Structures are given as structure tokens and as C-alpha cells.
Coordinates of C-alpha atoms and ligand atoms in Angstrom, one line a residue:
M1 CA 3.3 1.5 -7.7
P2 CA 2.8 -1.7 -8.5
E3 CA -0.2 -3.2 -7.8
G4 CA -1.1 -7.1 -7.1
D5 CA -2.1 -7.5 -10.5
T6 CA 1.6 -6.7 -11.9
V7 CA 3.2 -8.6 -9.3
W8 CA 1.5 -11.6 -10.4
R9 CA 2.1 -11.3 -14.2
S10 CA 5.7 -10.9 -13.0
A11 CA 5.4 -14.1 -11.0
R12 CA 4.2 -15.7 -13.5
N13 CA 6.6 -14.9 -16.8
L14 CA 9.6 -15.3 -14.8
N15 CA 8.3 -18.7 -13.5
R16 CA 7.8 -19.5 -17.5
A17 CA 11.5 -18.5 -18.0
L18 CA 12.9 -20.1 -15.6
A19 CA 11.1 -22.7 -13.6
G20 CA 13.3 -26.0 -13.7
Q21 CA 16.5 -24.3 -14.4
V22 CA 19.9 -24.5 -12.9
I23 CA 21.1 -21.1 -11.6
T24 CA 24.5 -20.1 -13.4
R25 CA 24.6 -15.9 -12.7
C26 CA 23.5 -14.7 -9.0
D27 CA 24.7 -11.2 -8.3
L28 CA 22.7 -9.9 -5.2
R29 CA 23.7 -6.2 -5.0
V30 CA 22.7 -5.3 -1.3
P31 CA 25.0 -5.5 1.4
S32 CA 22.8 -7.7 3.7
V33 CA 22.8 -10.8 1.1
A34 CA 25.4 -10.1 -0.8
T35 CA 27.3 -12.9 -0.2
V36 CA 24.3 -15.1 -0.7
D37 CA 25.3 -17.6 -3.6
L38 CA 22.9 -19.8 -5.8
T39 CA 24.9 -21.1 -8.7
G40 CA 23.7 -24.3 -9.3
Q41 CA 20.6 -24.2 -7.5
T42 CA 17.7 -25.3 -9.0
V43 CA 14.8 -22.4 -9.6
H44 CA 11.7 -24.9 -8.0
E45 CA 9.4 -21.9 -9.0
I46 CA 8.7 -18.5 -8.7
V47 CA 5.1 -17.5 -7.2
S48 CA 3.8 -14.6 -6.4
R49 CA 1.8 -13.7 -2.8
G50 CA 0.4 -10.2 -2.8
K51 CA 2.8 -7.7 -4.1
H52 CA 5.1 -9.7 -2.5
L53 CA 7.4 -12.0 -5.0
L54 CA 8.8 -15.5 -4.0
M55 CA 11.6 -17.4 -5.7
R56 CA 12.0 -20.5 -4.8
I57 CA 15.7 -21.8 -5.8
G58 CA 17.9 -24.8 -4.1
E59 CA 16.6 -24.3 -0.7
S60 CA 16.2 -21.1 -0.2
T61 CA 13.4 -18.2 -1.5
V62 CA 14.5 -15.0 -2.5
H63 CA 11.6 -12.4 -1.6
S64 CA 11.4 -9.4 -3.3
H65 CA 9.2 -6.2 -2.7
L66 CA 8.7 -3.6 -5.6
K67 CA 7.6 -0.9 -3.6
M68 CA 7.1 2.4 -5.7
E69 CA 9.4 2.3 -8.2
G70 CA 10.5 -1.6 -8.5
S71 CA 10.7 -4.6 -11.7
W72 CA 11.7 -7.7 -12.3
H73 CA 13.0 -7.7 -16.1
L74 CA 13.5 -10.7 -18.5
Y75 CA 16.2 -10.8 -21.1
P76 CA 18.1 -13.2 -23.3
V77 CA 21.4 -13.9 -21.3
D78 CA 23.5 -11.4 -22.7
G79 CA 20.5 -9.3 -23.8
R80 CA 21.1 -5.7 -22.9
W81 CA 18.7 -4.1 -20.0
R82 CA 16.5 -1.5 -20.5
R83 CA 17.0 0.3 -16.9
P84 CA 20.6 1.4 -15.6
A85 CA 22.7 -0.4 -14.3
Y86 CA 23.4 1.1 -11.1
S87 CA 19.6 0.5 -10.2
A88 CA 19.9 -3.3 -10.6
R89 CA 19.9 -4.8 -6.9
A90 CA 19.3 -8.7 -8.3
V91 CA 20.8 -10.2 -11.5
L92 CA 20.0 -14.0 -11.6
G93 CA 20.7 -16.0 -14.7
T94 CA 20.6 -19.5 -16.2
E95 CA 21.9 -20.8 -19.7
S96 CA 18.7 -19.2 -21.5
A97 CA 17.8 -16.4 -19.6
T98 CA 18.6 -13.3 -17.2
I99 CA 16.4 -11.4 -14.8
V100 CA 17.4 -8.2 -13.4
G101 CA 15.5 -6.5 -10.4
F102 CA 15.6 -3.2 -10.7
S103 CA 15.1 -0.7 -7.5
L104 CA 13.4 -3.3 -5.1
G105 CA 12.3 -1.6 -2.3
K106 CA 13.0 -5.5 -0.2
L107 CA 15.4 -7.8 -0.9
E108 CA 16.2 -10.7 1.4
V109 CA 16.9 -14.3 1.0
F110 CA 15.8 -16.8 3.8
P111 CA 15.3 -20.8 4.3
T112 CA 12.3 -22.0 2.3
A113 CA 11.1 -23.7 4.8
E114 CA 11.1 -20.2 6.8
E115 CA 8.8 -18.5 4.2
E116 CA 5.9 -18.4 7.3
D117 CA 7.4 -16.6 9.3
H118 CA 8.6 -13.6 7.4
V119 CA 5.5 -13.1 4.5
G120 CA 2.9 -15.4 6.9
Y121 CA 1.3 -12.5 8.4
L122 CA -0.1 -11.2 4.7
G123 CA -3.8 -11.6 4.4
P124 CA -5.6 -14.1 1.8
D125 CA -4.3 -12.9 -1.6
L126 CA -7.0 -11.7 -4.0
L127 CA -4.5 -13.9 -6.8
G128 CA -4.0 -17.0 -4.9
A129 CA -5.1 -20.4 -5.4
D130 CA -6.2 -20.2 -1.7
W131 CA -8.1 -16.9 -1.9
D132 CA -10.7 -16.9 1.3
A133 CA -13.0 -13.9 1.7
D134 CA -14.4 -14.9 5.1
E135 CA -11.6 -14.6 6.2
A136 CA -10.0 -11.3 4.4
L137 CA -14.0 -10.3 5.7
A138 CA -13.2 -11.2 9.3
R139 CA -9.4 -9.8 9.1
L140 CA -11.2 -6.2 8.0
R141 CA -14.0 -6.5 10.9
S142 CA -11.0 -7.0 13.5
R143 CA -10.3 -3.2 13.8
P144 CA -14.1 -1.8 12.6
E145 CA -12.8 1.8 13.8
R146 CA -10.1 2.4 11.1
T147 CA -11.1 3.8 7.8
I148 CA -11.6 1.4 5.1
G149 CA -9.8 3.3 2.5
Q150 CA -7.0 2.4 4.9
A151 CA -7.8 -1.5 5.6
L152 CA -7.9 -1.7 2.3
L153 CA -4.4 -1.0 1.4
D154 CA -3.5 -3.0 4.3
Q155 CA -1.3 -5.8 3.4
R156 CA -2.6 -7.8 6.8
N157 CA -6.2 -7.8 5.6
L158 CA -6.5 -8.6 2.3
A159 CA -3.1 -9.1 -0.1
G160 CA -2.8 -7.3 -3.6
I161 CA -4.6 -4.1 -3.4
G162 CA -2.9 -0.9 -4.3
N163 CA -3.7 3.3 -3.8
I164 CA -5.8 2.7 -8.0
Y165 CA -7.8 -0.2 -7.2
R166 CA -8.4 1.3 -3.4
C167 CA -10.0 3.9 -5.0
E168 CA -12.2 2.1 -7.2
V169 CA -13.4 -0.1 -4.9
C170 CA -14.8 2.5 -3.0
F171 CA -16.0 4.5 -5.5
L172 CA -18.4 1.4 -7.4
T173 CA -19.5 0.6 -3.7
G174 CA -20.5 4.0 -3.3
V175 CA -18.4 4.2 0.0
H176 CA -16.7 7.6 0.7
P177 CA -12.9 5.7 2.0
L178 CA -12.6 7.5 5.2
T179 CA -15.8 5.6 6.2
A180 CA -15.4 3.9 9.1
V181 CA -15.2 0.3 8.2
A182 CA -17.8 -0.9 11.1
D183 CA -19.8 1.9 9.2
V184 CA -19.8 0.3 5.7
K185 CA -23.3 -1.1 4.8
D186 CA -22.2 -3.8 3.2
L187 CA -18.5 -5.0 3.3
P188 CA -18.9 -8.7 1.6
R189 CA -19.7 -6.2 -1.6
V190 CA -16.7 -4.2 -1.3
V191 CA -14.3 -7.2 -0.7
D192 CA -16.5 -8.8 -3.7
R193 CA -15.7 -6.5 -6.1
A194 CA -11.8 -5.9 -5.2
Y195 CA -11.6 -9.6 -5.9
R196 CA -13.0 -9.2 -9.0
L197 CA -11.4 -6.1 -10.4
L198 CA -8.0 -8.1 -9.9
Q199 CA -9.0 -11.3 -11.5
L200 CA -10.4 -9.4 -14.5
N201 CA -7.1 -7.4 -14.9
R202 CA -4.8 -9.8 -14.2
E203 CA -4.3 -10.7 -17.8
S204 CA -3.5 -7.3 -18.9
A205 CA -0.7 -5.5 -18.7
V206 CA -1.3 -2.2 -20.6
A207 CA -3.3 -0.4 -17.6
I208 CA -5.7 -1.1 -14.6
V209 CA -9.0 -0.8 -16.6
T210 CA -11.9 -0.6 -13.8
T211 CA -14.7 1.2 -16.5
G212 CA -14.8 -1.6 -18.8
N213 CA -13.5 0.7 -21.6
T214 CA -9.9 0.3 -22.6
R215 CA -9.4 3.8 -24.2
R216 CA -6.4 5.7 -22.7
G217 CA -8.1 8.3 -20.2
E218 CA -11.2 6.2 -19.8
E219 CA -9.8 3.2 -17.4
N220 CA -10.8 4.5 -14.3
W221 CA -14.0 5.9 -12.6
V222 CA -12.2 8.0 -10.2
Y223 CA -8.6 7.3 -9.4
G224 CA -6.5 10.8 -11.8
R225 CA -9.5 12.2 -12.6
A226 CA -9.3 15.1 -10.4
G227 CA -11.8 18.2 -11.1
R228 CA -13.0 15.9 -13.9
P229 CA -16.8 15.0 -14.2
C230 CA -17.9 12.0 -12.5
R231 CA -18.9 9.3 -14.8
R232 CA -22.3 8.5 -12.8
C233 CA -23.5 11.8 -12.3
R234 CA -21.3 14.8 -13.8
T235 CA -20.6 15.9 -10.1
P236 CA -15.9 16.9 -9.8
I237 CA -14.4 14.2 -8.7
V238 CA -12.3 15.4 -5.1
R239 CA -8.6 14.4 -4.4
A240 CA -6.9 14.3 -1.1
E241 CA -4.5 13.1 1.3
V242 CA -4.6 10.8 3.8
G243 CA -2.2 9.1 6.7
N244 CA 0.4 9.8 9.3
T245 CA 3.1 7.8 8.3
E246 CA 5.5 7.7 4.9
L247 CA 3.7 4.5 4.2
D248 CA 0.2 5.9 4.9
V249 CA 0.5 9.1 3.1
R250 CA -1.9 8.6 -0.5
E251 CA -3.6 10.2 -2.3
Y252 CA -7.0 9.0 -2.8
Y253 CA -9.6 10.2 -5.4
F254 CA -14.1 9.9 -4.6
C255 CA -17.0 11.9 -6.0
P256 CA -18.5 13.6 -2.9
R257 CA -22.2 12.8 -4.3
C258 CA -21.6 9.2 -5.3
Q259 CA -20.1 8.9 -2.0
P260 CA -20.9 10.9 0.8
V261 CA -18.2 12.4 3.0
P262 CA -18.7 10.5 6.4
E263 CA -20.7 12.3 9.3
H264 CA -18.1 10.3 11.8
P265 CA -15.0 9.4 9.5
G266 CA -12.8 6.3 10.6
D267 CA -10.0 6.0 12.4
A268 CA -6.7 6.3 9.9
V269 CA -4.2 6.6 12.7
V270 CA -2.9 2.7 12.8
P271 CA -0.2 2.4 9.9
A272 CA -0.7 -0.2 6.5
T273 CA 1.3 -3.0 6.3
D274 CA 3.2 -2.9 2.9
Ligands
ZN301 ZN1 -20.8 10.7 -9.0

């Protein structure tokens, strides 16, 4: 699943290729927006907000979310697509480039003036110019009974964290993901870790690296390492699942020694929001 840094890089690359150009091809393949025609409109900018992508074109914003499998590709005008055409949900072209959104989890178009109505619920963006750690902390603390693992995934609190980052941030701060937010001893440190990890990985398209080691299989502390020894204490890493709704059932990984299971786990009933 793409995390905030992936979407940030997509936005930057698409923006570099298309900003200032006029749309010459517009083919949106989702019924609700199939009649939208943006040809003749100028691309103002393409930005990310958390895991959401916003393309400001003319007076409109094309809003997409990659969810599990989605991606935007940038091609020469008549370039060969690297994913099957049937999975294309959006094709936008200019005189110099074509971009194709494959398997998008969400695609909608609305007036740019109404952007806040659609994405205003998102918490501070870890990769945004307007990142605000205090606001993120206040939002996390507004539901003190929730588990920290779930609260970190909830994009209303802070935007950009997916499953890999939440597992790694919890390990790096010695917090078990089921700990209630109220019981996390140093919440600012957790938020600061998340911020620094996303910033570190912003430019890297290869893999999310949290250990500082880019060798394949060595990139993470706990994520994807069930049964393998903790890099700090050699205790086998544990994989577990949590959540009640489709959005929330996610695996997580932890070291039972470095991240002791809380005596009174937090409440994981509140669904997270993408
Ligand atoms: Zn350990």
C-alpha cells in the first residue's frame, strides 16, 4: 500500500512534467466523472496531501487516492503503458506527456474552490510545507482511549502514515501498537519519529528504509519480519492483526521485549479514515 512518501514523489514528478501545460487529452474511466472534459484547461499544479493526490486543472481539482494498488504513471505522449489498459481509471495528456492512473481507489473531480470540503478533514501533512506537530498531537490526544497503532493510521490525526511507518515508529519509540494514546509516555517523540522517517524517505523511490540499511531485507526493524530475531534484543518478532472494519484489519509487527504488551490495551473500535 502506498504511503505518504510515495504519493509525495508522484505529485512532484507529475507536477514537474505537466505544470503550466494545456490538457489535450482527457479520458476519465469512472462512471461518476466520465463526462468531465478538461481539454483546453491549464494544469496549475499537482500536489499531495497525505496520501491524496490533487491535480489543479483550470477551475477544477482532480482528486485521487491510490488505496491498495493504485499508481500514476508518466509516459511520453505515445509511450507504451506498463500496466494493462483495463486497469486504467484516468488518462490525461498534454502535448509532451501522458499520465495514466491505474487501479485508483478513488477518483473525483470538483471545483478547486471546494477542495477543503473534500480533504479538509485530513490532519497535518507529515510531508506538507504546513506540517504542524502541535496540531497533530492535539488531534491524537482528542481520543486518548484509542490504540496508538490505529491512531497513527487515522489520517484525520496526521496525514501520510501507512502500515510500514506505523509499525516502525512504534518499535523505534518502544511502544506496543495496542497501547492507549493516553498511556504513551512520550507522544511528542512518537510524532517526531514519524515526521523524521517520512522526511528521510521522501526522495527514495526504492524502499521505505527505517534502519539506515538499504540492503534488501535489512530496511526495516519489525515490519515483515515475523519470527526473525529483533535487531536489538534477538527476541523473535511477532505478527498480529487488529481492527474491525475492512479498512482497519491490518497486520502489525512488534518485538514483545522492546515493546511490552500493555496491561490494559487501548480501544480499537473507532474505524480509521483514509
Ligand atoms: Zn527487541
